[in-house]
Short mmCIF file of C-alpha atoms in Angstrom, two decimals:
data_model
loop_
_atom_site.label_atom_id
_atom_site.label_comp_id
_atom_site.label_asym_id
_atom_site.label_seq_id
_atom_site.Cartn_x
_atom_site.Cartn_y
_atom_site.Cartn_z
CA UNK E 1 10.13 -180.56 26.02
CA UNK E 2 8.84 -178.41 28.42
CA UNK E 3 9.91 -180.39 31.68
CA UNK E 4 13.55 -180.42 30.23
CA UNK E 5 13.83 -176.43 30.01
CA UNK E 6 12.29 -176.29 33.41
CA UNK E 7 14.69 -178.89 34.86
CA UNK E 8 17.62 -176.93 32.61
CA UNK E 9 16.46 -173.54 34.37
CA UNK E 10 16.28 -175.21 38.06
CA UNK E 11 19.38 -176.40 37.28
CA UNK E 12 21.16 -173.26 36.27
CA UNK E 13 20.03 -171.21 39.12
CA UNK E 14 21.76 -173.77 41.17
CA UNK E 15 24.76 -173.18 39.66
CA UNK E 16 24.96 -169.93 39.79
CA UNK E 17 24.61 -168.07 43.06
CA UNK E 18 23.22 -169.55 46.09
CA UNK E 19 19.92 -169.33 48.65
CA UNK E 20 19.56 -168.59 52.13
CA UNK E 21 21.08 -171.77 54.30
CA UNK E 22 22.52 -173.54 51.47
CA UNK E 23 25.46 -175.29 52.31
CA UNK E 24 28.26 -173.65 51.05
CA UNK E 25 31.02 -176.22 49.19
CA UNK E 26 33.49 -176.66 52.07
CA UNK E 27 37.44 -179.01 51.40
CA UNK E 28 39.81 -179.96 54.27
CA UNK E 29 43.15 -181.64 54.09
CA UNK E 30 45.42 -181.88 56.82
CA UNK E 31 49.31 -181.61 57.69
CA UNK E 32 51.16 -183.96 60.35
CA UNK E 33 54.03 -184.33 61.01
CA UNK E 34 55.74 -184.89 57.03
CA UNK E 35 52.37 -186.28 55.64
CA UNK E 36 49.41 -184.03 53.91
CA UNK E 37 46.24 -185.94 53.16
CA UNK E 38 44.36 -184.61 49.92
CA UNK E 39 41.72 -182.17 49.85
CA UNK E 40 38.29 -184.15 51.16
CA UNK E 41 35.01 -183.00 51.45
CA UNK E 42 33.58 -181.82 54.84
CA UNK E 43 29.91 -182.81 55.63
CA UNK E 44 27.10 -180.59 55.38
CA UNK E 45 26.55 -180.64 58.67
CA UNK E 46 29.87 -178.90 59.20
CA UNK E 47 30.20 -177.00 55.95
CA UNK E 48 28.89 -173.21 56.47
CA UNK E 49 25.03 -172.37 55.54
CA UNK E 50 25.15 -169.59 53.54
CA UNK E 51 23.99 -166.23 54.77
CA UNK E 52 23.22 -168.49 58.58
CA UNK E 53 25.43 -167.42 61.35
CA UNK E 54 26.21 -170.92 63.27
CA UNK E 55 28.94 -173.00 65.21
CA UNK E 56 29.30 -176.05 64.82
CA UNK E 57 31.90 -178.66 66.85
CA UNK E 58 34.68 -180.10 64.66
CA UNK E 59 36.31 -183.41 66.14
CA UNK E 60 39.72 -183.24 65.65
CA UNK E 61 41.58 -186.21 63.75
CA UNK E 62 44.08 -186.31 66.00
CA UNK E 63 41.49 -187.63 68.69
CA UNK E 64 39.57 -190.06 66.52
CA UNK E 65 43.29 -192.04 65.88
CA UNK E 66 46.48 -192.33 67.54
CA UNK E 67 48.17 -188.74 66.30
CA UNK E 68 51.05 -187.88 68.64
CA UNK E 69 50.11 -184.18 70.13
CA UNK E 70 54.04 -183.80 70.40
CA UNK E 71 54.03 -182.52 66.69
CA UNK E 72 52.33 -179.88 65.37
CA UNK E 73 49.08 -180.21 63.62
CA UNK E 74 47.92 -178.29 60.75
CA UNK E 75 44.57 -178.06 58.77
CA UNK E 76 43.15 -176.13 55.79
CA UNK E 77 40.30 -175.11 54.24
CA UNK E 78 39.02 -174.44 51.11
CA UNK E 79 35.38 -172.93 50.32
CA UNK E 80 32.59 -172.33 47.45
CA UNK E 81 34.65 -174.84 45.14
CA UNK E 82 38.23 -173.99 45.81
CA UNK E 83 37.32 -170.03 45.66
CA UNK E 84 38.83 -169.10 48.67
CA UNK E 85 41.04 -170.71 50.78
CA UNK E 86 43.07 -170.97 54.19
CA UNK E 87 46.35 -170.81 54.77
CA UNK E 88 47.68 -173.70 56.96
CA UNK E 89 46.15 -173.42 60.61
CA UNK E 90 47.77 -174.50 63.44
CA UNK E 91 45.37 -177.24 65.52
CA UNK E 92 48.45 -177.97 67.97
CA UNK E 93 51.53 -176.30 67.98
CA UNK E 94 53.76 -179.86 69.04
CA UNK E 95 54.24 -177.91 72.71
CA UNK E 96 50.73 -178.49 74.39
CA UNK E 97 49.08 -175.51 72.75
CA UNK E 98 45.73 -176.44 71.03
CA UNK E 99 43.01 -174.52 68.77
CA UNK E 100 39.72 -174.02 70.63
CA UNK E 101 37.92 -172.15 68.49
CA UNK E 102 38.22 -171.28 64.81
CA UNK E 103 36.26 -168.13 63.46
CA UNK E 104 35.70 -167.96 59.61
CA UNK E 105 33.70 -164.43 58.32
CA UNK E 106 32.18 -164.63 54.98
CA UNK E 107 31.59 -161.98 52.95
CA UNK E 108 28.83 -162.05 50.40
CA UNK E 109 27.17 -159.86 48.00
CA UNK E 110 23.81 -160.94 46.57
CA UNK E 111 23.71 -164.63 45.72
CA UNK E 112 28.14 -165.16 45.79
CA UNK E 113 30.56 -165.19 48.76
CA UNK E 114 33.22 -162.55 47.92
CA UNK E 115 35.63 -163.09 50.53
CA UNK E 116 36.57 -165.32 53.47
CA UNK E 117 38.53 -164.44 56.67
CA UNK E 118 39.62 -166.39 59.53
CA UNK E 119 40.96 -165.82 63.48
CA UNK E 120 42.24 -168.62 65.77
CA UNK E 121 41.42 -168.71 69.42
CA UNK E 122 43.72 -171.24 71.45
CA UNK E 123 43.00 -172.63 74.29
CA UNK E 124 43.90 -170.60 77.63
CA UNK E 125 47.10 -171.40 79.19
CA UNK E 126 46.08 -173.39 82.43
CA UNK E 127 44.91 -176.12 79.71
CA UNK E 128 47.70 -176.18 78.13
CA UNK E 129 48.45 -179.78 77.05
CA UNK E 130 45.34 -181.15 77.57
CA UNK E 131 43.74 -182.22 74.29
CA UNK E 132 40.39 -180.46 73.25
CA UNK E 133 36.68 -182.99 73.23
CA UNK E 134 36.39 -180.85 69.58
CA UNK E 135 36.83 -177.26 68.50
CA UNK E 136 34.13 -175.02 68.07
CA UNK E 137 34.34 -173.41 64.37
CA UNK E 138 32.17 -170.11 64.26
CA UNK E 139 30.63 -169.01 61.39
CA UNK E 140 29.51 -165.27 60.50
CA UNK E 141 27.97 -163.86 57.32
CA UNK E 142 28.66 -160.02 56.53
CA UNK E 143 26.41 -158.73 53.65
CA UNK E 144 27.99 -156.24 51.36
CA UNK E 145 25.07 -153.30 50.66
CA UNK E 146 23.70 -153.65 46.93
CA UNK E 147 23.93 -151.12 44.80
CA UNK E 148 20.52 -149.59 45.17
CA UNK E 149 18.74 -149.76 41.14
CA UNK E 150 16.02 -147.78 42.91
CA UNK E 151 18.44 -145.14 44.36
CA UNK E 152 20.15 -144.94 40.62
CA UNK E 153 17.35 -144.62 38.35
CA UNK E 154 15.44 -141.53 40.78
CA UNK E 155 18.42 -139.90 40.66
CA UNK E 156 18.51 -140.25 36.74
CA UNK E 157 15.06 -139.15 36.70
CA UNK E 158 15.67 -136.20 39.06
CA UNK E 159 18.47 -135.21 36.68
CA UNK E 160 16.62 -135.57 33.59
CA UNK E 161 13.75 -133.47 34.90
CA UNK E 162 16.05 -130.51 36.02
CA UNK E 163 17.90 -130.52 32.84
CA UNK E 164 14.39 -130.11 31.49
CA UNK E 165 13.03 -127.56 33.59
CA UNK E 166 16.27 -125.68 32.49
CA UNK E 167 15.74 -125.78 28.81
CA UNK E 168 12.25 -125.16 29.09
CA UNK E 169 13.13 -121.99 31.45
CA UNK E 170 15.60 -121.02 28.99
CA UNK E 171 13.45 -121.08 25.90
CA UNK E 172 10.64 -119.33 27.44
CA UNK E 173 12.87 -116.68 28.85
CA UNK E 174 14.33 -115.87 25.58
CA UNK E 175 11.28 -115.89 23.09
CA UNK E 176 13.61 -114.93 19.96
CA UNK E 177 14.97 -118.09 20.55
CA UNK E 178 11.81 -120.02 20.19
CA UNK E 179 11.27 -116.98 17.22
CA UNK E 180 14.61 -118.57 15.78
CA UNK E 181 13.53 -122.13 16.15
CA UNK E 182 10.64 -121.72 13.56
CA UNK E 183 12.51 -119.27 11.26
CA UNK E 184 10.99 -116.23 12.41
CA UNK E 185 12.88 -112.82 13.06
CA UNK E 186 11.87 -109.78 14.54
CA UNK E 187 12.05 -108.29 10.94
CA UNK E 188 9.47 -110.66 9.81
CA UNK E 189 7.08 -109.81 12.12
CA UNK E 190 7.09 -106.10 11.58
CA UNK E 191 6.45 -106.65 7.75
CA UNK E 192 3.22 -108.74 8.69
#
């Protein structure tokens, strides 16, 4: 009974938020010419390592089969299990133009990626029409700050302890108020 809950718990914390260099769920599909193929899985090797800047070399499909570089090219991307994706990125524009270099920023906060961004770099125009070995695809982590517990609970304590010096201040400064507090009036005292 006890190795099932432990498995259970190992098995929940993977499911909900991620570790240092785990790969981060990463989907592809591609546009040529009138034909999309359906989302597929990219390799680990390929797929982002969460909170792990890297670059990695993507080789293109157009070079691995007999695409015509005369039409454009397209990919997308889809990340953390269809959280966040691309629009459609131009790999060759059709005219000689191709992508050299692909930059993706993810955002994250804690254990989740919050937000994905992307820039193209093409190649520079004295290559133009020469198809690209592969295209580097950059990857860069940006940590949001945490809210600080710490930073929240002093300041509640700080609070609480000048609200307290105040009432304390207060009572003492007034000592028919503490009189007050126990029933006891100036009267009182004088017929003691």
């Amino acid at each position: 009974m006890a190795f099932k809950f432990l498995v259970a718990c190992v098995l929940l914390s993977c499911c909900f938020g991620y570790r240092e260099d785990d790969p981060v769920h990463m989907l592809k599909r591609v546009q040529h010419q009138s034909l999309r193929t359906p989302w597929s899985d990219i390799s680990r090797d390929l797929s982002p390592h969460f909170a792990v800047d890297r670059t990695v070399t993507l080789t293109p499909l157009f070079k691995n089969q007999n695409y015509s570089s005369e039409h454009e090219y397209k990919m997308s991307f889809n990340f953390d299990h269809e959280r966040f994706s691309t629009s459609w990125i131009t790999i060759t524009d059709g005219k000689g133009t191709f992508l050299e270099s692909l930059y993706f920023t993810l955002v994250y906060a804690g254990d989740k990626v919050v937000k994905v961004t992307w820039k193209t770099e093409f190649q520079a125009e004295e290559l133009k029409g020469k198809r690209p070995e592969h295209i580097y695809i950059h990857y860069h982590w940006h940590k949001l700050p945490e809210k600080d517990l710490d930073k929240g609970l002093r300041f509640l304590f700080i609070f609480g302890l000048l609200v307290s010096g105040y009432l304390v201040f207060a009572l003492v400064k007034d000592s028919p108020l503490i009189a007050n507090l126990f029933g006891a009036t100036k009267d009182s005292h004088e017929h003691l």
